[in-house]
Short mmCIF file of C-alpha atoms in Angstrom, two decimals:
data_model
loop_
_atom_site.label_atom_id
_atom_site.label_comp_id
_atom_site.label_asym_id
_atom_site.label_seq_id
_atom_site.Cartn_x
_atom_site.Cartn_y
_atom_site.Cartn_z
CA MET A 1 4.13 -38.27 5.31
CA VAL A 2 7.87 -40.51 3.77
CA GLY A 3 8.60 -40.40 0.38
CA VAL A 4 9.54 -37.35 -2.66
CA ALA A 5 9.83 -34.46 -1.51
CA ARG A 6 6.03 -32.34 -2.10
CA ARG A 7 4.92 -28.51 -3.56
CA TYR A 8 2.28 -27.66 -1.60
CA ARG A 9 -0.57 -24.65 -3.04
CA ASN A 10 -3.92 -23.23 -0.44
CA PRO A 11 -6.60 -25.35 -2.62
CA SER A 12 -8.58 -22.60 -2.21
CA MET A 13 -7.09 -21.59 -5.36
CA HIS A 14 -8.64 -24.24 -7.37
CA LEU A 15 -12.12 -23.71 -6.94
CA PRO A 16 -12.10 -23.52 -11.07
CA ARG A 17 -11.35 -27.45 -11.00
CA LEU A 18 -14.04 -27.64 -7.97
CA ALA A 19 -17.36 -26.86 -9.32
CA ALA A 20 -16.14 -29.07 -12.43
CA PHE A 21 -15.11 -31.90 -11.34
CA ALA A 22 -18.91 -30.95 -8.81
CA LEU A 23 -21.30 -30.80 -12.46
CA PHE A 24 -19.33 -33.95 -13.94
CA ALA A 25 -20.61 -35.65 -10.29
CA ALA A 26 -24.22 -33.86 -10.39
CA ALA A 27 -24.81 -34.92 -14.00
CA THR A 28 -23.88 -38.44 -14.04
CA SER A 29 -26.09 -39.14 -10.50
CA LEU A 30 -29.03 -40.21 -9.46
CA SER A 31 -31.38 -37.71 -8.59
CA ALA A 32 -31.45 -35.95 -4.99
CA ALA A 33 -33.52 -37.80 -1.92
CA GLU A 34 -34.99 -36.17 0.05
CA LEU A 35 -34.18 -35.68 4.01
CA VAL A 36 -36.44 -36.21 7.29
CA PRO A 37 -34.22 -34.87 10.09
CA ASP A 38 -34.71 -36.72 13.35
CA PRO A 39 -36.60 -34.78 16.58
CA PRO A 40 -33.61 -32.82 17.77
CA LYS A 41 -31.75 -33.45 20.55
CA ASN A 42 -31.62 -30.14 22.64
CA CYS A 43 -28.30 -30.84 24.90
CA SER A 44 -26.98 -28.56 26.60
CA GLN A 45 -23.68 -28.47 24.05
CA CYS A 46 -25.69 -28.42 20.92
CA ALA A 47 -26.94 -25.06 20.01
CA GLU A 48 -23.71 -23.68 20.57
CA TRP A 49 -21.92 -26.80 18.76
CA ASN A 50 -23.87 -26.53 15.94
CA GLN A 51 -23.50 -23.18 14.81
CA PRO A 52 -23.53 -23.33 11.08
CA GLN A 53 -19.71 -22.99 9.35
CA ALA A 54 -19.32 -22.59 5.40
CA PRO A 55 -17.79 -25.56 3.78
CA PHE A 56 -14.86 -25.09 2.96
CA ARG A 57 -12.18 -27.13 0.99
CA LEU A 58 -9.07 -28.85 2.85
CA PHE A 59 -6.98 -30.29 -0.16
CA GLY A 60 -7.92 -32.19 -2.74
CA ASN A 61 -10.88 -33.83 -3.76
CA SER A 62 -12.13 -33.77 0.95
CA TRP A 63 -13.36 -31.37 2.10
CA TYR A 64 -15.47 -29.98 5.87
CA VAL A 65 -18.91 -30.00 5.65
CA GLY A 66 -19.23 -29.73 9.35
CA THR A 67 -21.36 -26.92 11.49
CA THR A 68 -18.51 -24.80 13.48
CA GLY A 69 -18.19 -27.60 16.29
CA LEU A 70 -18.76 -31.01 15.55
CA SER A 71 -16.95 -32.16 12.40
CA ALA A 72 -17.77 -33.62 9.42
CA VAL A 73 -15.96 -33.79 6.13
CA LEU A 74 -16.62 -34.95 3.13
CA ILE A 75 -14.55 -36.41 0.04
CA ALA A 76 -14.94 -37.28 -3.04
CA SER A 77 -14.84 -39.75 -6.27
CA PRO A 78 -16.08 -40.53 -10.14
CA ASP A 79 -17.47 -42.54 -7.90
CA GLY A 80 -19.30 -41.24 -5.39
CA LEU A 81 -18.70 -39.74 -1.82
CA ILE A 82 -17.79 -40.89 0.53
CA LEU A 83 -19.07 -38.72 4.44
CA LEU A 84 -17.34 -39.22 7.85
CA ASP A 85 -19.60 -38.36 10.71
CA GLY A 86 -23.59 -35.81 10.81
CA GLY A 87 -22.87 -34.29 13.99
CA VAL A 88 -25.88 -34.18 16.04
CA ALA A 89 -29.71 -34.43 15.07
CA GLU A 90 -30.09 -30.69 14.12
CA SER A 91 -26.76 -31.91 12.09
CA ALA A 92 -28.06 -33.59 9.52
CA PRO A 93 -29.35 -30.70 7.27
CA LEU A 94 -27.08 -28.36 7.67
CA ILE A 95 -24.48 -31.21 5.94
CA ALA A 96 -26.87 -31.78 3.76
CA ALA A 97 -26.65 -27.98 3.10
CA ASN A 98 -23.31 -27.39 2.98
CA ILE A 99 -23.01 -30.34 0.67
CA GLU A 100 -25.15 -28.89 -1.46
CA LYS A 101 -23.35 -26.06 -1.12
CA LEU A 102 -20.51 -27.10 -2.87
CA GLY A 103 -22.22 -28.48 -6.09
CA PHE A 104 -22.36 -32.33 -5.00
CA ARG A 105 -25.87 -34.34 -4.81
CA LEU A 106 -27.47 -36.39 -1.17
CA ASP A 107 -28.03 -39.09 -3.73
CA GLN A 108 -24.01 -39.23 -4.38
CA ILE A 109 -23.20 -40.09 -0.62
CA LYS A 110 -22.57 -44.38 -2.06
CA LEU A 111 -20.72 -43.95 2.41
CA ILE A 112 -21.69 -42.86 5.33
CA ALA A 113 -18.36 -43.95 8.36
CA VAL A 114 -18.56 -43.40 12.34
CA SER A 115 -15.92 -42.01 14.25
CA HIS A 116 -17.93 -43.42 17.38
CA ALA A 117 -21.69 -43.62 18.56
CA HIS A 118 -22.28 -40.58 20.85
CA TYR A 119 -25.27 -38.40 19.29
CA ASP A 120 -22.84 -35.47 19.44
CA HIS A 121 -21.26 -38.04 16.25
CA VAL A 122 -23.85 -39.98 14.70
CA GLY A 123 -27.12 -37.40 15.56
CA GLY A 124 -27.62 -36.87 11.89
CA VAL A 125 -26.64 -40.38 10.81
CA ALA A 126 -30.25 -42.31 9.98
CA ALA A 127 -31.49 -38.78 8.00
CA LEU A 128 -28.60 -38.43 5.89
CA ALA A 129 -28.45 -42.75 5.15
CA ARG A 130 -32.05 -42.31 4.78
CA ALA A 131 -31.99 -39.08 2.18
CA SER A 132 -28.89 -40.00 0.17
CA GLY A 133 -29.10 -44.37 0.44
CA ALA A 134 -25.38 -43.97 1.61
CA GLU A 135 -23.97 -47.76 3.26
CA VAL A 136 -22.82 -46.42 7.08
CA LEU A 137 -19.77 -47.68 7.96
CA ALA A 138 -18.06 -49.23 12.19
CA SER A 139 -16.19 -50.66 13.65
CA GLU A 140 -17.54 -53.19 15.26
CA ARG A 141 -18.51 -51.91 18.48
CA SER A 142 -19.98 -48.96 17.49
CA ALA A 143 -22.32 -51.10 15.10
CA GLN A 144 -23.82 -51.73 17.36
CA ALA A 145 -24.42 -49.21 19.38
CA LEU A 146 -25.77 -47.01 15.80
CA GLN A 147 -28.11 -49.82 16.04
CA ALA A 148 -28.81 -49.87 19.83
CA GLY A 149 -29.17 -45.87 19.52
CA THR A 150 -27.38 -45.88 22.24
CA ALA A 151 -23.78 -45.89 23.93
CA PRO A 152 -23.74 -49.82 25.29
CA ALA A 153 -22.97 -50.36 29.09
CA ASP A 154 -19.47 -50.54 29.59
CA ASP A 155 -18.87 -46.96 27.48
CA PRO A 156 -17.27 -44.13 30.20
CA GLN A 157 -20.36 -42.11 29.91
CA ALA A 158 -22.94 -44.95 30.11
CA GLY A 159 -23.71 -43.52 33.59
CA PHE A 160 -25.43 -40.30 32.44
CA GLY A 161 -28.45 -43.10 30.74
CA ALA A 162 -29.55 -44.54 28.28
CA LYS A 163 -32.18 -41.00 27.73
CA ALA A 164 -28.84 -38.91 27.49
CA ASN A 165 -26.96 -41.05 25.40
CA SER A 166 -29.17 -41.99 23.36
CA PHE A 167 -29.66 -41.24 19.49
CA PRO A 168 -31.74 -41.50 16.16
CA LYS A 169 -31.13 -45.76 16.00
CA VAL A 170 -29.38 -46.60 12.29
CA ALA A 171 -30.83 -50.03 11.03
CA THR A 172 -28.21 -51.24 9.08
CA VAL A 173 -24.67 -50.81 10.03
CA ARG A 174 -22.09 -52.67 8.00
CA SER A 175 -18.92 -53.46 10.37
CA VAL A 176 -15.65 -52.84 9.54
CA ALA A 177 -12.76 -54.06 11.25
CA ASP A 178 -9.59 -52.53 12.27
CA GLY A 179 -7.08 -52.33 9.95
CA GLU A 180 -9.38 -52.27 7.41
CA SER A 181 -8.64 -50.52 3.88
CA VAL A 182 -12.86 -49.45 2.58
CA ARG A 183 -12.68 -48.98 -1.84
CA LEU A 184 -14.98 -47.33 -3.94
CA GLY A 185 -13.57 -47.36 -6.65
CA LYS A 186 -10.33 -46.08 -6.55
CA LEU A 187 -10.29 -44.08 -3.55
CA ALA A 188 -9.67 -45.55 -0.45
CA ILE A 189 -9.75 -44.37 3.41
CA THR A 190 -8.42 -47.11 6.65
CA ALA A 191 -10.20 -47.72 9.41
CA HIS A 192 -7.61 -47.79 13.48
CA TYR A 193 -9.38 -49.04 16.01
CA THR A 194 -9.33 -45.82 19.24
CA PRO A 195 -10.74 -46.85 21.88
CA GLY A 196 -11.11 -44.93 25.09
CA HIS A 197 -13.36 -42.09 24.27
CA THR A 198 -15.41 -44.89 23.21
CA PRO A 199 -15.63 -48.79 23.36
CA GLY A 200 -16.75 -48.78 19.49
CA ALA A 201 -14.02 -45.05 18.60
CA THR A 202 -12.23 -45.20 14.87
CA SER A 203 -10.64 -42.89 13.29
CA TRP A 204 -9.95 -42.77 10.05
CA THR A 205 -7.34 -42.07 6.57
CA TRP A 206 -6.84 -41.07 3.67
CA GLN A 207 -4.98 -39.42 1.19
CA ALA A 208 -6.18 -36.53 -1.13
CA CYS A 209 -4.15 -36.13 -3.96
CA ASP A 210 -4.03 -32.25 -5.89
CA GLU A 211 -3.05 -33.22 -9.68
CA THR A 212 -3.06 -29.28 -9.79
CA ALA A 213 -0.02 -29.08 -7.97
CA ALA A 214 1.91 -32.38 -9.61
CA THR A 215 4.36 -32.00 -10.88
CA GLU A 216 6.42 -35.57 -12.35
CA SER A 217 8.54 -35.66 -9.47
CA ALA A 218 6.86 -34.60 -7.44
CA PRO A 219 3.39 -36.18 -6.90
CA ALA A 220 1.29 -33.52 -3.65
CA CYS A 221 -0.51 -36.02 -1.93
CA LEU A 222 -1.04 -35.80 1.38
CA ASP A 223 -2.54 -37.67 3.97
CA LEU A 224 -5.26 -36.81 6.19
CA VAL A 225 -6.55 -38.43 9.93
CA TYR A 226 -9.84 -37.97 11.12
CA ALA A 227 -8.87 -38.26 14.23
CA ASP A 228 -11.45 -40.06 16.49
CA SER A 229 -12.07 -38.47 20.37
CA LEU A 230 -9.05 -38.94 22.58
CA ASN A 231 -10.42 -37.18 25.84
CA ALA A 232 -10.13 -39.23 28.93
CA VAL A 233 -13.83 -37.77 30.63
CA SER A 234 -16.69 -40.11 32.07
CA ASP A 235 -19.51 -40.56 34.17
CA ASP A 236 -19.24 -39.51 37.87
CA THR A 237 -18.93 -43.87 38.68
CA PHE A 238 -16.60 -45.02 35.49
CA ARG A 239 -13.26 -44.59 36.69
CA PHE A 240 -9.82 -44.88 33.64
CA SER A 241 -8.01 -47.33 36.24
CA GLY A 242 -10.34 -49.65 36.92
CA ASN A 243 -13.68 -50.05 39.16
CA ALA A 244 -16.03 -52.64 41.11
CA GLY A 245 -14.42 -55.90 39.74
CA LYS A 246 -15.09 -53.99 36.04
CA PRO A 247 -11.76 -54.31 34.86
CA GLY A 248 -8.96 -50.77 34.17
CA ILE A 249 -8.75 -49.56 30.01
CA ALA A 250 -6.32 -46.82 30.68
CA ASP A 251 -3.75 -49.15 28.60
CA LEU A 252 -6.23 -49.01 25.87
CA PHE A 253 -6.68 -45.68 25.22
CA ARG A 254 -2.24 -46.10 25.87
CA HIS A 255 -1.97 -47.80 22.56
CA SER A 256 -5.16 -46.02 21.26
CA ILE A 257 -3.05 -42.46 22.31
CA ASP A 258 0.37 -43.26 20.64
CA LEU A 259 -1.37 -45.07 17.33
CA VAL A 260 -2.40 -41.60 16.56
CA ALA A 261 0.88 -39.50 17.16
CA GLN A 262 2.16 -41.95 15.23
CA LEU A 263 0.03 -42.62 12.36
CA PRO A 264 1.03 -40.64 8.77
CA CYS A 265 -0.25 -36.57 9.24
CA ASP A 266 -1.02 -34.18 6.94
CA ILE A 267 -3.78 -33.04 7.89
CA LEU A 268 -5.75 -33.23 11.01
CA ILE A 269 -9.20 -33.31 10.82
CA PRO A 270 -10.07 -34.29 14.95
CA VAL A 271 -14.07 -34.91 15.07
CA HIS A 272 -14.53 -31.56 17.69
CA PRO A 273 -12.34 -29.46 15.62
CA GLY A 274 -11.51 -26.94 17.94
CA PHE A 275 -9.75 -29.74 18.79
CA ALA A 276 -7.03 -28.56 15.79
CA GLU A 277 -7.91 -24.74 16.77
CA ILE A 278 -9.70 -25.42 12.70
CA ASP A 279 -11.00 -21.86 12.54
CA ALA A 280 -8.60 -20.07 12.79
CA ARG A 281 -6.10 -22.67 10.30
CA LEU A 282 -8.79 -21.04 8.57
CA ALA A 283 -8.70 -18.27 9.02
CA ARG A 284 -4.95 -17.32 7.96
CA ARG A 285 -5.67 -20.10 4.75
CA ALA A 286 -8.72 -15.98 4.68
CA ALA A 287 -5.52 -14.02 4.88
CA GLY A 288 -3.60 -16.16 3.14
CA ALA A 289 -0.46 -17.51 5.21
CA GLN A 290 1.91 -19.59 2.87
CA PRO A 291 1.75 -22.08 3.52
CA ASP A 292 -1.24 -23.20 3.76
CA PRO A 293 -1.67 -23.78 7.49
CA PHE A 294 -3.37 -26.73 7.46
CA ILE A 295 -0.07 -28.25 6.58
CA ASP A 296 0.85 -29.49 9.53
CA ARG A 297 3.34 -32.58 10.12
CA SER A 298 3.07 -31.99 13.93
CA SER A 299 -0.59 -31.81 15.14
CA CYS A 300 -1.38 -35.47 15.93
CA GLN A 301 1.19 -35.82 17.31
CA ARG A 302 0.10 -32.60 19.68
CA TYR A 303 -3.15 -33.37 19.50
CA ALA A 304 -2.02 -37.39 21.09
CA GLN A 305 -0.23 -35.72 23.21
CA ALA A 306 -2.52 -33.07 24.84
CA ALA A 307 -4.62 -36.20 25.56
CA ARG A 308 -1.52 -37.67 27.13
CA GLU A 309 -1.65 -35.29 29.40
CA LYS A 310 -4.78 -35.46 30.20
CA LEU A 311 -5.38 -38.92 30.45
CA ASP A 312 -2.26 -39.07 32.89
CA ALA A 313 -4.29 -35.75 35.55
CA ARG A 314 -7.82 -38.02 35.09
CA LEU A 315 -5.61 -41.05 36.23
CA ALA A 316 -3.99 -39.36 39.26
CA ARG A 317 -7.33 -37.71 40.89
CA GLU A 318 -8.23 -40.91 40.18
CA LYS A 319 -6.28 -42.05 42.09
CA ALA A 320 -6.02 -39.64 44.83
CA GLY A 321 -9.87 -40.88 45.45
CA LYS A 322 -11.63 -37.27 43.83
CA THR A 323 -14.12 -37.28 41.76
CA PRO A 324 -13.71 -36.91 38.69
#
Protein backbone atom coordinates (compact mmCIF):
# COMPACT_ATOMS: atom_id res chain seq x y z
CA MET A 1 0.00 0.00 0.00
CA VAL A 2 1.42 3.39 -0.99
CA GLY A 3 1.70 5.94 1.78
CA VAL A 4 3.67 6.77 4.89
CA ALA A 5 5.74 4.11 6.57
CA ARG A 6 3.87 1.87 8.97
CA ARG A 7 4.89 -0.04 12.05
CA TYR A 8 3.41 -3.51 12.55
CA ARG A 9 3.07 -5.71 15.57
CA ASN A 10 1.82 -9.23 15.99
CA PRO A 11 -1.97 -8.78 16.53
CA SER A 12 -2.04 -11.73 18.96
CA MET A 13 -0.29 -9.41 21.43
CA HIS A 14 -3.42 -7.28 21.81
CA LEU A 15 -5.99 -9.76 23.09
CA PRO A 16 -6.92 -7.54 26.06
CA ARG A 17 -8.20 -4.93 23.58
CA LEU A 18 -10.15 -7.66 21.79
CA ALA A 19 -11.78 -8.72 25.05
CA ALA A 20 -12.66 -5.13 25.93
CA PHE A 21 -14.14 -4.51 22.50
CA ALA A 22 -16.16 -7.73 22.63
CA LEU A 23 -17.55 -6.87 26.07
CA PHE A 24 -18.55 -3.43 24.81
CA ALA A 25 -20.29 -4.96 21.78
CA ALA A 26 -22.13 -7.57 23.83
CA ALA A 27 -23.34 -4.93 26.25
CA THR A 28 -24.74 -2.67 23.56
CA SER A 29 -26.51 -5.10 21.24
CA LEU A 30 -29.55 -7.35 21.20
CA SER A 31 -29.81 -10.88 22.56
CA ALA A 32 -28.29 -13.67 20.49
CA ALA A 33 -30.58 -15.43 18.05
CA GLU A 34 -30.85 -19.20 17.89
CA LEU A 35 -29.23 -20.79 14.87
CA VAL A 36 -31.16 -23.62 13.22
CA PRO A 37 -28.86 -25.23 10.63
CA ASP A 38 -30.09 -26.41 7.26
CA PRO A 39 -29.73 -30.08 6.25
CA PRO A 40 -26.11 -31.08 5.55
CA LYS A 41 -24.80 -31.11 2.00
CA ASN A 42 -22.77 -34.32 2.42
CA CYS A 43 -20.53 -33.64 -0.58
CA SER A 44 -17.41 -35.69 -1.23
CA GLN A 45 -15.10 -33.02 0.23
CA CYS A 46 -17.43 -31.50 2.81
CA ALA A 47 -16.07 -33.44 5.79
CA GLU A 48 -12.49 -32.54 4.91
CA TRP A 49 -13.31 -28.88 4.29
CA ASN A 50 -15.44 -28.57 7.40
CA GLN A 51 -12.94 -29.54 10.10
CA PRO A 52 -13.19 -27.07 13.00
CA GLN A 53 -10.68 -24.24 13.16
CA ALA A 54 -10.24 -22.09 16.25
CA PRO A 55 -10.90 -18.44 15.42
CA PHE A 56 -7.93 -16.10 15.25
CA ARG A 57 -7.22 -12.47 14.68
CA LEU A 58 -5.98 -11.45 11.24
CA PHE A 59 -5.28 -7.81 12.06
CA GLY A 60 -7.03 -4.99 13.84
CA ASN A 61 -10.78 -5.51 13.76
CA SER A 62 -10.69 -8.59 11.49
CA TRP A 63 -10.81 -12.27 12.48
CA TYR A 64 -10.83 -15.62 10.72
CA VAL A 65 -13.92 -17.56 11.84
CA GLY A 66 -14.14 -20.23 9.14
CA THR A 67 -13.13 -23.88 9.06
CA THR A 68 -9.84 -25.48 8.04
CA GLY A 69 -10.89 -25.65 4.39
CA LEU A 70 -13.50 -22.91 3.94
CA SER A 71 -12.80 -19.31 4.80
CA ALA A 72 -15.13 -16.99 6.65
CA VAL A 73 -14.04 -13.63 8.01
CA LEU A 74 -15.58 -11.42 10.69
CA ILE A 75 -15.03 -7.66 10.62
CA ALA A 76 -16.04 -5.70 13.72
CA SER A 77 -17.07 -2.12 14.31
CA PRO A 78 -18.93 -0.32 17.11
CA ASP A 79 -21.96 -0.36 14.80
CA GLY A 80 -21.99 -4.14 14.37
CA LEU A 81 -20.31 -6.98 12.53
CA ILE A 82 -19.81 -7.91 8.90
CA LEU A 83 -19.41 -11.59 8.05
CA LEU A 84 -17.87 -12.76 4.79
CA ASP A 85 -19.24 -16.11 3.54
CA GLY A 86 -20.87 -19.03 5.34
CA GLY A 87 -19.17 -22.23 4.18
CA VAL A 88 -21.27 -25.33 3.57
CA ALA A 89 -24.54 -25.84 5.42
CA GLU A 90 -22.67 -27.84 8.06
CA SER A 91 -20.30 -24.91 8.62
CA ALA A 92 -22.94 -22.55 10.01
CA PRO A 93 -22.84 -23.90 13.60
CA LEU A 94 -19.03 -23.89 13.57
CA ILE A 95 -18.87 -20.30 12.31
CA ALA A 96 -21.47 -19.25 14.88
CA ALA A 97 -19.49 -20.95 17.66
CA ASN A 98 -16.30 -19.21 16.54
CA ILE A 99 -18.02 -15.84 16.60
CA GLU A 100 -19.23 -16.49 20.13
CA LYS A 101 -15.75 -17.67 21.21
CA LEU A 102 -14.52 -14.20 20.33
CA GLY A 103 -17.09 -12.73 22.70
CA PHE A 104 -19.55 -11.54 20.05
CA ARG A 105 -23.17 -12.54 19.49
CA LEU A 106 -24.91 -13.59 16.32
CA ASP A 107 -27.42 -10.76 16.42
CA GLN A 108 -24.54 -8.30 16.20
CA ILE A 109 -23.98 -9.43 12.59
CA LYS A 110 -25.57 -6.73 10.44
CA LEU A 111 -24.26 -7.72 7.01
CA ILE A 112 -23.25 -11.02 5.39
CA ALA A 113 -21.26 -10.50 2.19
CA VAL A 114 -20.90 -13.35 -0.30
CA SER A 115 -18.00 -14.29 -2.58
CA HIS A 116 -19.65 -16.66 -5.06
CA ALA A 117 -22.77 -18.78 -5.13
CA HIS A 118 -21.45 -22.32 -4.77
CA TYR A 119 -22.61 -24.58 -1.96
CA ASP A 120 -19.18 -24.62 -0.29
CA HIS A 121 -19.25 -20.86 0.35
CA VAL A 122 -22.93 -19.95 0.70
CA GLY A 123 -24.40 -23.17 2.09
CA GLY A 124 -24.44 -21.75 5.61
CA VAL A 125 -25.53 -18.23 4.69
CA ALA A 126 -29.29 -18.81 4.94
CA ALA A 127 -29.03 -20.22 8.47
CA LEU A 128 -26.64 -17.52 9.62
CA ALA A 129 -28.89 -14.81 8.15
CA ARG A 130 -31.95 -16.28 9.87
CA ALA A 131 -30.14 -16.46 13.20
CA SER A 132 -28.69 -12.97 13.06
CA GLY A 133 -31.24 -11.03 11.06
CA ALA A 134 -28.36 -9.78 8.91
CA GLU A 135 -28.80 -8.39 5.42
CA VAL A 136 -27.11 -10.53 2.75
CA LEU A 137 -24.97 -8.78 0.12
CA ALA A 138 -23.86 -10.19 -3.23
CA SER A 139 -23.16 -9.24 -6.83
CA GLU A 140 -26.21 -9.10 -9.08
CA ARG A 141 -25.51 -12.52 -10.59
CA SER A 142 -24.75 -14.11 -7.22
CA ALA A 143 -27.89 -12.56 -5.73
CA GLN A 144 -29.97 -14.27 -8.42
CA ALA A 145 -28.26 -17.59 -7.72
CA LEU A 146 -28.74 -17.24 -3.96
CA GLN A 147 -32.45 -16.72 -4.43
CA ALA A 148 -32.64 -19.68 -6.83
CA GLY A 149 -30.66 -21.96 -4.52
CA THR A 150 -28.35 -23.30 -7.22
CA ALA A 151 -25.70 -22.28 -9.74
CA PRO A 152 -26.95 -20.56 -12.94
CA ALA A 153 -26.96 -22.25 -16.33
CA ASP A 154 -23.85 -20.39 -17.50
CA ASP A 155 -21.79 -21.37 -14.47
CA PRO A 156 -18.74 -23.45 -15.48
CA GLN A 157 -19.93 -26.17 -13.08
CA ALA A 158 -23.60 -26.08 -14.08
CA GLY A 159 -23.23 -29.40 -15.89
CA PHE A 160 -22.97 -31.20 -12.56
CA GLY A 161 -26.71 -30.61 -12.25
CA ALA A 162 -29.04 -28.46 -10.18
CA LYS A 163 -29.20 -30.96 -7.32
CA ALA A 164 -25.43 -31.35 -7.03
CA ASN A 165 -25.02 -27.57 -7.11
CA SER A 166 -27.90 -26.84 -4.74
CA PHE A 167 -27.71 -24.91 -1.47
CA PRO A 168 -30.31 -23.38 0.88
CA LYS A 169 -32.08 -20.46 -0.77
CA VAL A 170 -31.73 -16.95 0.60
CA ALA A 171 -35.03 -15.15 0.14
CA THR A 172 -33.80 -11.57 0.30
CA VAL A 173 -30.45 -10.45 -1.08
CA ARG A 174 -29.16 -6.93 -1.68
CA SER A 175 -27.27 -6.58 -4.96
CA VAL A 176 -23.99 -4.69 -4.74
CA ALA A 177 -22.46 -3.05 -7.81
CA ASP A 178 -18.90 -3.57 -9.00
CA GLY A 179 -16.67 -1.13 -7.13
CA GLU A 180 -19.39 -0.23 -4.63
CA SER A 181 -18.35 0.41 -1.04
CA VAL A 182 -20.83 -0.75 1.57
CA ARG A 183 -20.71 1.04 4.91
CA LEU A 184 -21.54 0.01 8.43
CA GLY A 185 -20.87 3.13 10.43
CA LYS A 186 -17.28 4.09 9.67
CA LEU A 187 -16.41 0.59 8.45
CA ALA A 188 -16.43 0.17 4.66
CA ILE A 189 -15.95 -2.91 2.50
CA THR A 190 -15.63 -2.69 -1.28
CA ALA A 191 -16.91 -5.21 -3.83
CA HIS A 192 -14.75 -6.10 -6.82
CA TYR A 193 -16.40 -8.26 -9.46
CA THR A 194 -14.01 -11.06 -10.39
CA PRO A 195 -16.06 -13.38 -12.65
CA GLY A 196 -14.64 -16.54 -14.14
CA HIS A 197 -14.91 -19.27 -11.54
CA THR A 198 -18.59 -18.28 -11.44
CA PRO A 199 -20.49 -15.54 -13.30
CA GLY A 200 -21.06 -13.58 -10.09
CA ALA A 201 -17.74 -14.05 -8.33
CA THR A 202 -16.80 -11.14 -6.07
CA SER A 203 -13.69 -10.28 -4.08
CA TRP A 204 -13.95 -7.92 -1.11
CA THR A 205 -11.44 -5.42 0.26
CA TRP A 206 -11.27 -3.25 3.36
CA GLN A 207 -8.77 -1.53 5.59
CA ALA A 208 -8.04 -2.66 9.13
CA CYS A 209 -6.20 -0.49 11.63
CA ASP A 210 -4.56 -1.44 14.91
CA GLU A 211 -4.51 1.68 17.06
CA THR A 212 -2.14 0.09 19.57
CA ALA A 213 0.53 -0.15 16.84
CA ALA A 214 0.03 3.39 15.55
CA THR A 215 1.92 6.64 15.95
CA GLU A 216 1.02 10.08 14.64
CA SER A 217 3.42 9.72 11.72
CA ALA A 218 2.94 5.99 11.08
CA PRO A 219 -0.66 4.77 11.27
CA ALA A 220 -0.71 0.98 11.49
CA CYS A 221 -3.33 0.24 8.86
CA LEU A 222 -3.40 -2.67 6.45
CA ASP A 223 -5.26 -3.47 3.24
CA LEU A 224 -7.04 -6.83 3.53
CA VAL A 225 -8.25 -8.78 0.51
CA TYR A 226 -10.86 -11.52 0.71
CA ALA A 227 -10.12 -12.96 -2.72
CA ASP A 228 -12.69 -15.05 -4.51
CA SER A 229 -11.72 -18.22 -6.31
CA LEU A 230 -9.73 -17.80 -9.52
CA ASN A 231 -9.73 -21.54 -10.13
CA ALA A 232 -10.46 -22.53 -13.75
CA VAL A 233 -12.43 -25.66 -12.91
CA SER A 234 -15.63 -26.89 -14.57
CA ASP A 235 -17.76 -29.85 -15.50
CA ASP A 236 -16.66 -31.99 -18.46
CA THR A 237 -18.73 -30.07 -21.04
CA PHE A 238 -17.80 -26.47 -20.29
CA ARG A 239 -15.04 -24.77 -22.26
CA PHE A 240 -13.50 -21.51 -21.07
CA SER A 241 -12.51 -20.90 -24.70
CA GLY A 242 -16.14 -21.31 -25.78
CA ASN A 243 -18.00 -24.13 -27.52
CA ALA A 244 -21.35 -25.12 -29.04
CA GLY A 245 -22.22 -21.53 -29.88
CA LYS A 246 -21.36 -20.32 -26.38
CA PRO A 247 -18.85 -17.47 -26.17
CA GLY A 248 -15.62 -18.05 -24.29
CA ILE A 249 -14.86 -16.31 -21.01
CA ALA A 250 -11.07 -16.63 -21.04
CA ASP A 251 -10.50 -12.89 -21.53
CA LEU A 252 -13.02 -12.07 -18.80
CA PHE A 253 -11.28 -14.51 -16.47
CA ARG A 254 -7.87 -13.02 -17.25
CA HIS A 255 -9.22 -9.56 -16.44
CA SER A 256 -10.38 -10.84 -13.03
CA ILE A 257 -6.98 -12.40 -12.38
CA ASP A 258 -5.22 -9.17 -13.31
CA LEU A 259 -7.55 -7.17 -11.08
CA VAL A 260 -6.74 -9.27 -8.02
CA ALA A 261 -3.02 -8.99 -8.76
CA GLN A 262 -3.29 -5.19 -8.78
CA LEU A 263 -5.29 -4.75 -5.57
CA PRO A 264 -3.60 -3.06 -2.60
CA CYS A 265 -2.90 -6.20 -0.58
CA ASP A 266 -1.15 -6.50 2.77
CA ILE A 267 -3.04 -9.61 3.93
CA LEU A 268 -4.68 -12.11 1.57
CA ILE A 269 -7.49 -14.40 2.66
CA PRO A 270 -8.65 -16.59 -0.24
CA VAL A 271 -12.02 -18.32 -0.04
CA HIS A 272 -10.14 -21.62 0.36
CA PRO A 273 -7.43 -20.86 2.95
CA GLY A 274 -5.01 -23.43 1.57
CA PHE A 275 -4.38 -21.25 -1.49
CA ALA A 276 -2.53 -18.80 0.80
CA GLU A 277 -1.12 -21.38 3.23
CA ILE A 278 -3.12 -19.88 6.06
CA ASP A 279 -2.41 -22.81 8.40
CA ALA A 280 1.35 -22.53 7.88
CA ARG A 281 1.25 -18.77 8.45
CA LEU A 282 -0.73 -19.30 11.65
CA ALA A 283 1.80 -21.86 12.89
CA ARG A 284 4.70 -19.49 12.21
CA ARG A 285 2.88 -16.69 14.00
CA ALA A 286 2.25 -18.96 17.01
CA ALA A 287 5.97 -19.75 17.07
CA GLY A 288 6.70 -16.04 17.39
CA ALA A 289 7.88 -15.33 13.86
CA GLN A 290 8.51 -11.67 13.05
CA PRO A 291 7.45 -9.82 11.04
CA ASP A 292 3.92 -11.18 11.20
CA PRO A 293 3.72 -14.01 8.62
CA PHE A 294 0.25 -12.88 7.54
CA ILE A 295 1.58 -9.54 6.27
CA ASP A 296 2.71 -10.41 2.75
CA ARG A 297 2.34 -7.70 0.11
CA SER A 298 3.14 -10.04 -2.77
CA SER A 299 0.55 -12.65 -1.79
CA CYS A 300 -2.20 -11.37 -4.11
CA GLN A 301 0.23 -11.28 -7.02
CA ARG A 302 1.35 -14.86 -6.38
CA TYR A 303 -2.25 -15.99 -5.97
CA ALA A 304 -3.11 -14.41 -9.31
CA GLN A 305 -0.05 -15.82 -11.05
CA ALA A 306 -0.90 -19.36 -9.95
CA ALA A 307 -4.43 -18.86 -11.29
CA ARG A 308 -3.10 -17.44 -14.56
CA GLU A 309 -0.87 -20.47 -15.08
CA LYS A 310 -3.73 -22.85 -14.34
CA LEU A 311 -6.04 -21.04 -16.77
CA ASP A 312 -3.37 -21.13 -19.48
CA ALA A 313 -2.88 -24.86 -18.94
CA ARG A 314 -6.62 -25.41 -19.07
CA LEU A 315 -6.94 -23.46 -22.33
CA ALA A 316 -4.09 -25.49 -23.82
CA ARG A 317 -5.92 -28.72 -22.99
CA GLU A 318 -9.08 -27.36 -24.57
CA LYS A 319 -7.19 -26.39 -27.72
CA ALA A 320 -5.76 -29.90 -27.89
CA GLY A 321 -9.27 -31.34 -27.64
CA LYS A 322 -8.63 -32.98 -24.28
CA THR A 323 -11.30 -33.44 -21.63
CA PRO A 324 -10.79 -30.94 -18.78
